[in-house]
Coordinates of C-alpha atoms in Angstrom, one line a residue:
M1363 CA 117.4 43.0 42.2
G1364 CA 116.0 47.1 42.5
R1365 CA 118.6 49.8 40.7
G1366 CA 117.2 52.2 42.6
N1367 CA 116.6 55.8 42.0
S1368 CA 120.6 56.2 40.6
M1369 CA 119.1 53.2 37.9
K1370 CA 123.0 51.4 38.1
N1371 CA 123.6 48.3 36.5
T1372 CA 123.0 46.1 39.0
N1373 CA 123.8 43.2 36.1
V1374 CA 127.8 44.2 35.9
P1375 CA 128.6 40.4 37.7
A1376 CA 126.3 39.1 36.6
L1377 CA 127.8 39.5 32.9
D1378 CA 131.1 38.0 34.1
P1379 CA 130.9 34.9 32.0
F1380 CA 129.4 36.2 29.5
G1381 CA 132.9 38.5 28.9
R1382 CA 135.6 35.3 29.8
A1383 CA 133.6 33.4 26.8
L1384 CA 134.6 36.5 24.8
M1385 CA 138.2 36.5 25.7
A1386 CA 138.3 32.6 25.5
Y1387 CA 137.1 32.9 21.7
W1388 CA 139.5 35.7 21.2
R1389 CA 142.2 34.7 22.4
G1390 CA 141.4 31.3 19.6
N1391 CA 138.7 28.4 21.4
K1392 CA 136.5 28.9 18.1
A1393 CA 134.2 26.5 20.1
A1394 CA 133.3 28.5 22.6
V1395 CA 129.8 28.7 23.9
L1396 CA 128.0 30.3 26.2
H1397 CA 124.4 29.4 28.2
H1398 CA 121.7 30.8 30.0
E1399 CA 119.3 29.6 32.4
F1400 CA 116.4 31.0 33.0
R1401 CA 113.8 31.2 36.0
S1402 CA 111.3 29.3 34.0
G1403 CA 113.6 26.4 33.6
R1404 CA 114.3 26.9 29.9
T1405 CA 117.4 27.1 29.0
L1406 CA 119.7 28.5 26.0
T1407 CA 122.8 27.9 24.2
L1408 CA 124.9 30.4 21.7
P1409 CA 128.0 29.8 20.3
V1410 CA 130.3 32.8 20.7
S1411 CA 130.3 33.0 17.6
V1412 CA 128.1 34.9 17.0
F1413 CA 129.2 38.4 18.8
F1414 CA 131.5 38.7 16.7
R1415 CA 129.0 38.1 13.2
D1416 CA 130.1 39.9 10.4
V1417 CA 127.6 42.4 8.5
E1418 CA 126.7 40.1 6.1
D1419 CA 125.5 37.6 9.4
F1420 CA 123.9 40.4 10.5
F1421 CA 120.1 39.9 12.1
P1422 CA 117.3 41.8 10.8
T1423 CA 116.7 43.9 13.3
D1424 CA 120.9 44.8 13.9
M1425 CA 120.3 46.8 10.0
A1426 CA 119.9 50.7 12.5
M1427 CA 122.7 51.8 10.6
A1428 CA 121.0 54.1 8.1
Y1429 CA 117.8 55.0 10.6
C1430 CA 121.8 56.4 12.1
R1431 CA 122.6 59.9 12.1
G1432 CA 125.7 62.2 12.7
R1433 CA 127.5 61.5 16.8
V1434 CA 126.4 57.5 17.6
L1435 CA 126.6 56.6 20.6
V1436 CA 127.0 52.4 21.0
V1437 CA 125.4 51.4 24.8
G1438 CA 126.3 47.5 25.8
A1439 CA 129.4 48.3 22.4
G1440 CA 129.1 44.3 23.3
T1441 CA 133.1 42.8 21.1
G1442 CA 132.6 46.3 18.6
V1443 CA 130.0 44.4 16.0
H1444 CA 128.2 47.8 15.0
A1445 CA 130.5 50.5 16.1
L1446 CA 133.0 48.6 13.7
V1447 CA 130.7 49.8 10.9
L1448 CA 129.6 53.0 12.1
E1449 CA 133.2 54.2 11.7
R1450 CA 133.5 52.6 8.5
Q1451 CA 130.8 54.6 7.1
G1452 CA 132.2 57.9 8.9
H1453 CA 129.9 58.3 12.1
D1454 CA 131.6 59.0 15.0
V1455 CA 131.3 56.7 17.4
T1456 CA 132.0 55.9 20.7
A1457 CA 131.2 52.5 22.5
V1458 CA 130.0 52.0 25.8
E1459 CA 130.8 49.0 27.1
V1460 CA 130.0 48.0 31.3
N1461 CA 132.2 45.0 30.4
S1462 CA 136.2 45.2 30.6
Q1463 CA 137.1 42.0 28.2
A1464 CA 134.6 43.1 26.1
V1465 CA 136.4 46.7 26.8
R1466 CA 139.2 44.9 26.2
I1467 CA 138.7 43.0 22.5
M1468 CA 137.1 46.3 21.1
K1469 CA 139.9 48.2 21.6
E1470 CA 142.4 44.7 19.7
R1471 CA 139.9 45.5 17.5
G1472 CA 140.6 49.0 16.4
V1473 CA 137.3 51.2 18.4
R1474 CA 138.5 54.6 18.6
D1475 CA 136.7 55.4 20.6
V1476 CA 135.8 53.0 24.1
R1477 CA 134.6 53.4 27.5
Q1478 CA 134.5 51.3 30.4
E1479 CA 131.3 52.9 32.2
D1480 CA 127.8 52.0 33.2
F1481 CA 125.6 53.6 30.5
F1482 CA 122.6 54.8 33.0
E1483 CA 125.9 56.9 34.8
F1484 CA 127.1 57.3 31.4
K1485 CA 127.0 61.8 31.5
G1486 CA 127.8 65.4 29.9
E1487 CA 128.0 64.5 26.2
S1488 CA 125.9 65.4 23.7
Y1489 CA 124.4 63.0 20.2
D1490 CA 122.4 62.9 18.0
T1491 CA 122.1 59.2 18.0
V1492 CA 122.0 57.0 20.9
L1493 CA 121.6 53.0 19.4
I1494 CA 120.9 50.2 22.0
L1495 CA 121.0 46.7 19.5
G1496 CA 121.4 43.0 21.6
H1497 CA 118.0 43.6 23.1
N1498 CA 120.0 45.7 25.5
I1499 CA 117.1 47.7 26.2
G1500 CA 116.5 44.9 28.3
M1501 CA 118.8 46.3 30.9
C1502 CA 116.0 48.0 32.1
E1503 CA 115.5 45.0 33.8
T1504 CA 111.6 46.0 34.2
L1505 CA 108.5 47.6 31.9
D1506 CA 109.1 50.8 35.1
G1507 CA 112.6 50.6 33.9
I1508 CA 111.9 52.9 30.0
K1509 CA 111.1 55.2 31.5
K1510 CA 113.7 55.5 32.9
L1511 CA 116.1 54.2 30.4
L1512 CA 114.4 56.5 27.8
G1513 CA 115.2 59.7 31.0
R1514 CA 118.7 58.6 30.4
C1515 CA 119.3 59.0 26.4
A1516 CA 117.2 62.5 26.8
L1517 CA 119.7 63.6 28.5
L1518 CA 122.3 62.8 26.0
L1519 CA 121.1 63.9 22.3
N1520 CA 121.0 67.0 20.5
P1521 CA 117.5 68.7 20.2
G1522 CA 115.7 66.3 17.3
G1523 CA 118.0 63.1 18.2
R1524 CA 116.2 59.7 18.3
V1525 CA 116.9 56.3 19.9
L1526 CA 117.3 53.5 18.1
V1527 CA 116.2 49.8 20.0
N1528 CA 115.7 46.2 19.6
S1529 CA 113.7 43.8 21.0
V1530 CA 111.4 40.9 21.4
E1531 CA 108.3 39.3 21.9
E1532 CA 108.0 37.0 24.9
P1533 CA 105.7 34.1 25.1
S1534 CA 103.4 33.8 27.4
S1535 CA 105.2 30.8 29.9
P1536 CA 102.5 30.1 32.4
G1537 CA 102.2 27.2 34.2
P1538 CA 105.2 25.4 36.4
G1539 CA 108.2 27.9 36.2
G1540 CA 106.1 31.1 34.4
N1541 CA 106.1 33.9 34.8
D1542 CA 102.9 35.9 36.1
G1543 CA 103.9 39.3 35.3
Y1544 CA 103.8 40.3 32.0
P1545 CA 106.2 37.5 30.0
G1546 CA 109.3 40.0 29.2
E1547 CA 109.8 40.3 32.8
L1548 CA 113.2 37.7 32.5
E1549 CA 115.8 36.0 35.2
F1550 CA 118.6 34.4 34.3
R1551 CA 122.1 33.4 35.1
L1552 CA 124.7 33.0 31.8
S1553 CA 128.0 30.1 33.0
H1554 CA 130.8 29.8 30.4
G1555 CA 133.9 27.3 31.2
G1556 CA 132.2 25.3 34.5
E1557 CA 131.7 28.8 35.9
T1558 CA 128.5 30.4 36.5
G1559 CA 127.4 33.6 37.6
P1560 CA 124.7 35.5 39.8
W1561 CA 120.6 35.7 38.5
M1562 CA 120.2 38.5 37.1
R1563 CA 117.1 40.4 35.4
W1564 CA 116.2 41.8 31.7
L1565 CA 113.7 43.2 29.9
H1566 CA 112.5 41.5 26.3
V1567 CA 109.6 44.2 25.1
D1568 CA 106.6 44.4 22.1
I1569 CA 106.0 47.2 19.7
D1570 CA 103.1 47.7 21.9
T1571 CA 104.3 47.5 24.8
L1572 CA 106.9 49.8 24.0
T1573 CA 104.7 52.2 22.2
S1574 CA 102.6 53.0 25.7
H1575 CA 105.6 54.1 27.6
A1576 CA 107.5 56.0 25.7
L1577 CA 104.3 57.3 24.6
S1578 CA 103.5 58.2 28.4
C1579 CA 107.0 59.7 28.3
G1580 CA 106.6 62.5 25.0
W1581 CA 108.6 59.7 23.1
T1582 CA 107.4 58.7 20.1
V1583 CA 107.8 55.6 18.3
E1584 CA 108.1 54.2 15.0
K1585 CA 108.4 50.4 14.2
C1586 CA 111.5 50.4 10.7
I1587 CA 111.8 46.7 11.0
S1588 CA 109.8 43.7 12.1
A1589 CA 111.0 40.3 11.9
E1590 CA 110.1 36.6 11.1
D1591 CA 110.5 35.7 15.5
G1592 CA 108.6 38.8 16.8
G1593 CA 112.0 40.8 16.9
F1594 CA 111.4 44.9 16.3
L1595 CA 113.6 47.6 15.3
A1596 CA 111.6 50.7 16.5
K1597 CA 113.2 54.5 16.4
L1598 CA 112.0 57.0 19.1
E1599 CA 112.2 60.7 19.0
L1600 CA 111.7 62.9 22.2
D1601 CA 107.5 64.6 20.6
T1602 CA 108.4 68.0 22.3
P1603 CA 112.5 69.5 22.6
H1604 CA 113.5 67.9 25.5
P1605 CA 115.4 72.1 27.9

């Protein structure tokens, strides 16, 4: 499941159950759920309502709006949860999302500028803030992908711009079915309504590991918010101006 030099998103087909679950909820099935099955054997079931939460129900590390400035690119925008709040606050917002059902929902919810594109191929415009919430740094798939993700962000940021990202430390899982490498390099598949997608890779990264990888390619990291579950919101800025 490697990306190759283009860093193209290889998880697109694996996100199909996610899109179907979103559309089921949006069309009236308020009891819709999304199932996660991990290679480790762990399972997780999420109510789809969480992807339509209002600002008063945001998780602690969702609260990035005070750190956003100027023109904002929301990456992996989902149903527009964060984009809509930022628009109401007066920001010029572009919402990028690869899943077609999520894009349709965002448009129906009134997000003004929605692009169905792979973030790793998105180019040609400049922003003051790149916002990557929902643990969507996971699109890196592996620790090696962090450098390529930040490289793409650097191409999209105006001078003095910033990246805001949240993630969570994944506990070590030794023993049968555990991850012998970095515990946050996950593999799982999604299912909804009896249909299961292919296995996909995803990254949960702790703040110290993110910091060391970011520093190695010229970024500074500041932890803005900490959560009890090990989650965090971090602000990343280029240490030196980029070309």
